[in-house]
XYZ file of N, CA and C in Angstrom:
366
model
N 34.997 55.533 56.382
C 34.037 56.342 55.896
C 33.462 55.999 54.669
N 32.180 55.973 54.061
C 31.809 55.827 52.941
C 31.263 57.186 52.325
N 31.806 57.338 51.400
C 31.715 58.614 50.349
C 30.316 58.965 49.984
N 29.830 59.817 49.741
C 28.385 60.214 49.394
C 28.027 59.354 48.145
N 28.844 59.525 47.098
C 28.617 58.742 45.971
C 28.277 57.256 46.049
N 29.254 56.640 46.834
C 29.126 55.177 47.398
C 27.653 55.076 47.940
N 27.483 55.841 48.899
C 26.021 55.697 49.874
C 25.249 55.711 48.820
N 24.951 56.762 47.887
C 24.000 56.650 46.929
C 23.903 55.431 45.761
N 24.736 55.017 45.397
C 24.626 53.767 44.659
C 24.225 52.644 45.496
N 24.692 52.239 46.530
C 24.047 51.380 47.691
C 22.615 51.737 48.002
N 22.134 52.728 47.936
C 20.749 53.119 48.189
C 19.868 52.993 46.935
N 20.658 53.007 46.007
C 19.673 52.871 44.655
C 19.778 51.297 44.475
N 20.783 50.577 44.587
C 20.804 48.958 44.739
C 19.538 48.545 45.665
N 19.581 48.872 46.829
C 18.574 48.466 47.786
C 17.260 48.816 47.303
N 17.020 49.944 46.776
C 15.750 50.164 46.405
C 15.145 49.444 45.502
N 16.053 49.171 44.042
C 15.663 48.217 43.186
C 15.543 46.754 43.985
N 16.337 46.285 44.744
C 16.168 44.988 45.130
C 14.649 44.894 46.133
N 14.564 46.089 46.802
C 13.114 46.303 47.712
C 12.082 45.994 46.475
N 12.156 46.989 45.559
C 11.034 46.961 44.146
C 10.773 45.546 44.102
N 12.202 44.627 43.445
C 12.082 43.306 43.080
C 11.282 42.235 43.896
N 11.520 42.534 44.986
C 11.286 41.563 46.370
C 9.754 42.094 46.242
N 9.389 43.246 46.510
C 8.050 43.311 46.467
C 6.956 42.808 45.136
N 7.476 42.961 43.980
C 7.079 42.522 42.861
C 6.790 40.940 42.717
N 7.758 40.239 43.557
C 7.745 38.582 43.622
C 6.841 38.220 44.699
N 6.975 39.244 45.789
C 5.649 39.008 46.718
C 4.602 38.842 46.299
N 3.949 40.171 45.633
C 2.772 40.198 44.851
C 2.611 38.852 44.038
N 3.388 38.766 43.028
C 3.288 37.399 42.300
C 3.101 36.152 42.838
N 3.815 36.125 44.146
C 3.503 34.796 45.119
C 2.201 34.834 45.545
N 1.907 35.803 45.984
C 0.448 36.280 46.711
C -0.623 36.001 45.792
N -0.546 36.284 44.578
C -1.576 35.968 43.467
C -1.621 34.513 43.011
N -0.351 33.868 42.951
C -0.357 32.429 42.723
C -0.947 31.785 43.815
N -0.751 32.061 45.010
C -1.258 31.336 46.288
C -2.886 31.439 46.390
N -3.274 32.575 45.701
C -4.512 32.611 45.471
C -5.246 31.944 44.581
N -4.757 31.637 43.626
C -5.119 30.827 42.381
C -4.917 29.639 42.608
N -3.832 28.949 43.179
C -3.767 27.675 44.028
C -5.075 27.310 44.891
N -5.300 28.149 46.185
C -6.187 28.134 46.996
C -7.505 27.804 46.103
N -7.784 28.555 45.041
C -9.130 28.790 44.355
C -9.011 27.137 43.373
N -8.112 26.615 43.051
C -8.391 25.459 42.251
C -8.089 24.099 43.114
N -7.559 24.180 44.509
C -7.993 23.348 45.490
C -9.243 23.334 45.979
N -9.832 24.459 46.183
C -11.216 24.579 46.304
C -12.152 23.703 45.560
N -11.965 24.231 44.220
C -12.511 23.723 43.121
C -12.688 22.363 43.065
N -11.341 21.617 43.134
C -10.812 20.474 43.064
C -11.632 19.439 44.419
N -11.682 19.872 45.491
C -12.074 19.132 46.777
C -13.708 19.433 46.296
N -14.449 20.430 45.703
C -15.874 20.252 45.243
C -16.104 19.096 44.241
N -15.308 19.087 43.458
C -15.590 18.281 42.195
C -15.376 16.707 42.760
N -14.547 16.726 43.741
C -14.109 15.138 44.714
C -15.442 15.030 45.335
N -15.984 16.068 46.032
C -16.987 15.812 47.015
C -18.306 15.320 46.162
N -18.529 15.911 44.843
C -19.555 15.816 44.181
C -19.095 14.322 43.669
N -18.190 13.999 43.251
C -18.107 12.469 42.543
C -18.086 11.633 43.778
N -17.741 11.632 44.900
C -17.788 10.883 46.175
C -19.243 10.738 46.307
N -20.452 11.827 46.372
C -21.668 11.734 46.598
C -22.298 10.722 45.323
N -22.077 10.894 44.312
C -22.694 10.169 43.266
C -22.241 8.654 43.122
N -20.985 8.575 43.493
C -20.379 7.073 43.573
C -21.160 6.614 44.741
N -21.522 7.007 46.010
C -21.964 6.764 46.915
C -23.540 6.150 46.952
N -24.202 6.914 45.975
C -25.525 6.682 45.590
C -25.955 5.805 44.372
N -24.728 5.722 43.597
C -25.170 5.486 42.280
C -25.790 3.912 42.338
N -25.192 2.859 43.027
C -25.794 1.592 43.146
C -27.243 1.843 43.413
N -27.859 2.403 44.611
C -29.048 2.785 44.825
C -29.992 3.464 43.857
N -29.602 3.709 42.671
C -30.344 4.300 42.101
C -30.894 3.888 40.981
N -32.616 3.896 40.879
C -32.970 3.233 39.683
C -32.865 4.192 38.515
N -33.606 3.559 37.313
C -33.293 3.674 35.890
C -33.722 5.270 36.006
N -35.101 5.782 36.538
C -35.524 7.258 36.541
C -34.399 8.056 37.006
N -33.672 7.650 38.358
C -32.709 8.684 38.854
C -31.550 8.715 38.251
N -31.209 7.464 37.652
C -29.953 7.618 36.773
C -29.988 8.666 35.783
N -31.365 8.402 34.896
C -31.618 9.359 33.878
C -31.422 10.861 34.427
N -31.891 11.033 35.494
C -32.129 12.652 36.193
C -30.461 12.819 36.428
N -29.662 11.897 36.851
C -28.289 12.248 37.159
C -27.445 12.682 35.860
N -27.639 11.567 34.777
C -27.226 11.937 33.364
C -27.744 13.087 32.897
N -28.823 13.884 33.046
C -29.449 14.798 32.527
C -28.817 15.967 33.299
N -28.484 15.638 34.426
C -27.798 16.770 35.258
C -26.295 17.395 34.779
N -25.783 16.149 34.450
C -24.241 16.266 34.439
C -23.931 16.644 32.762
N -24.611 15.808 31.563
C -24.653 16.426 30.630
C -25.317 17.311 29.782
N -24.492 18.379 29.257
C -24.968 20.007 29.065
C -25.342 19.471 27.555
N -24.653 18.764 26.473
C -24.742 18.706 25.534
C -24.279 17.783 24.615
N -24.925 16.887 23.501
C -24.217 15.888 23.093
C -24.040 16.258 21.522
N -22.883 16.557 20.808
C -22.942 16.622 19.240
C -22.415 15.587 18.443
N -22.784 15.236 17.738
C -22.420 13.943 16.760
C -21.904 14.504 14.884
N -21.065 14.535 14.972
C -20.645 14.809 13.842
C -20.110 13.794 13.004
N -20.783 13.016 11.908
C -19.922 11.873 11.423
C -19.903 10.699 12.735
N -18.554 10.182 12.646
C -18.216 9.350 13.519
C -17.329 9.972 14.997
N -17.533 11.477 15.051
C -17.123 12.297 16.066
C -18.181 12.468 16.735
N -18.385 12.197 18.168
C -19.245 12.517 19.167
C -18.499 13.474 20.106
N -19.299 14.671 20.272
C -18.702 15.497 21.220
C -19.500 15.887 22.323
N -19.142 15.443 23.778
C -20.039 15.474 24.706
C -19.682 16.489 25.838
N -20.465 17.620 25.958
C -20.101 18.791 26.743
C -20.791 18.285 28.425
N -19.962 18.166 29.674
C -20.316 17.647 30.531
C -20.329 19.016 31.453
N -20.902 19.029 32.239
C -21.186 20.231 33.587
C -21.354 19.299 35.061
N -20.520 20.164 35.737
C -20.471 19.353 37.185
C -21.254 20.440 38.285
N -22.557 20.123 38.826
C -22.978 21.323 39.482
C -22.079 21.666 40.715
N -21.823 22.883 40.898
C -21.226 23.109 42.182
C -21.731 24.431 43.046
N -22.862 23.747 43.509
C -23.760 24.929 44.240
C -23.118 25.021 45.644
N -23.044 23.832 46.156
C -22.824 23.931 47.500
C -21.279 23.720 47.688
N -20.852 24.536 48.825
C -19.193 24.417 49.376
C -19.246 22.866 49.723
N -17.683 22.401 49.638
C -17.568 20.979 49.901
C -18.171 20.742 51.771
N -18.668 19.330 52.028
C -18.802 19.498 53.286
C -17.425 19.001 53.873
N -17.639 19.239 55.362
C -16.302 19.114 56.176
C -15.968 17.637 56.253
N -17.065 16.797 56.106
C -16.697 15.326 56.313
C -17.153 14.593 54.922
N -16.723 13.445 54.736
C -17.014 12.944 53.414
C -18.552 12.630 53.282
N -18.682 12.978 51.804
C -20.222 12.716 51.558
C -20.443 11.150 51.771
N -21.747 10.986 52.210
C -22.448 9.315 52.659
C -23.469 9.569 51.546
N -24.313 8.476 51.782
C -25.641 8.172 50.977
C -26.751 9.245 51.488
N -26.482 9.721 52.598
C -27.436 10.747 53.098
C -27.008 11.937 52.909
N -26.057 12.614 51.937
C -25.752 13.763 51.579
C -26.702 14.289 50.541
N -26.761 15.540 50.428
C -27.848 16.342 49.569
C -27.342 16.118 48.344
N -28.266 16.072 47.572
C -27.883 16.042 46.077
C -28.173 17.591 45.658
N -26.894 17.926 44.924
C -26.879 19.080 44.321
C -27.803 19.584 42.972
N -28.365 20.514 42.713
C -29.346 20.683 41.876
C -28.757 21.423 40.477
N -29.076 21.189 39.592
C -28.435 21.748 38.214
C -28.579 23.444 38.267
N -27.421 24.100 38.421
C -27.402 25.664 38.093
C -26.573 25.932 36.965
N -26.663 26.232 35.853
C -25.405 26.700 34.738
C -24.563 27.774 35.462
N -25.196 28.548 36.242
C -24.389 29.483 36.760
C -23.012 29.011 37.488
N -23.162 27.887 38.151
C -22.153 27.349 39.278
C -21.854 25.936 38.796
N -21.473 25.820 37.447
C -21.300 24.513 36.815
C -19.677 24.799 36.410
N -19.105 23.555 36.450
C -17.814 23.344 35.565
C -17.984 22.607 34.416
N -17.865 23.075 33.100
C -18.014 22.250 31.839
C -16.658 21.870 31.349
N -16.796 20.633 30.701
C -15.731 20.375 30.179
C -16.100 19.507 29.329
N -15.200 19.495 27.856
C -15.594 18.846 26.483
C -14.839 17.630 26.768
N -15.954 16.283 26.234
C -14.888 15.092 26.324
C -15.239 14.586 24.723
N -14.446 14.318 24.188
C -14.368 13.994 22.575
C -13.937 12.263 22.774
N -14.663 11.865 22.098
C -14.641 10.150 21.708
C -14.232 10.132 20.350
N -12.864 9.400 20.302
C -12.412 9.301 18.963
C -13.113 8.114 18.039
N -12.889 8.094 16.943
C -13.487 6.969 16.067
C -12.785 5.713 16.262
């Protein structure tokens, strides 16, 4: 037979363990959500890159210039340092099939862009 003190001690340990497991579960759920968001972003960037690569050889000078204006947000030159701020339009969700030359081109929308700064060393 278990004494009352021992039963209370075990119940306290079980409550602490349950709280710890619930905290771990919440942390893992949050991490899973962040990873899923990153994976969706990675897929959208990959889809954009595939669309650009598929159409790049067929672009004339004017279309290439439009593409560069679409992805280059700002260029800052300071002495020998060149700072290029890029943006990748992410308006549309990634297609279910790999994009081909007939895939629609994304329009620039600063509210749905991923920006990255690229520094070119001297």
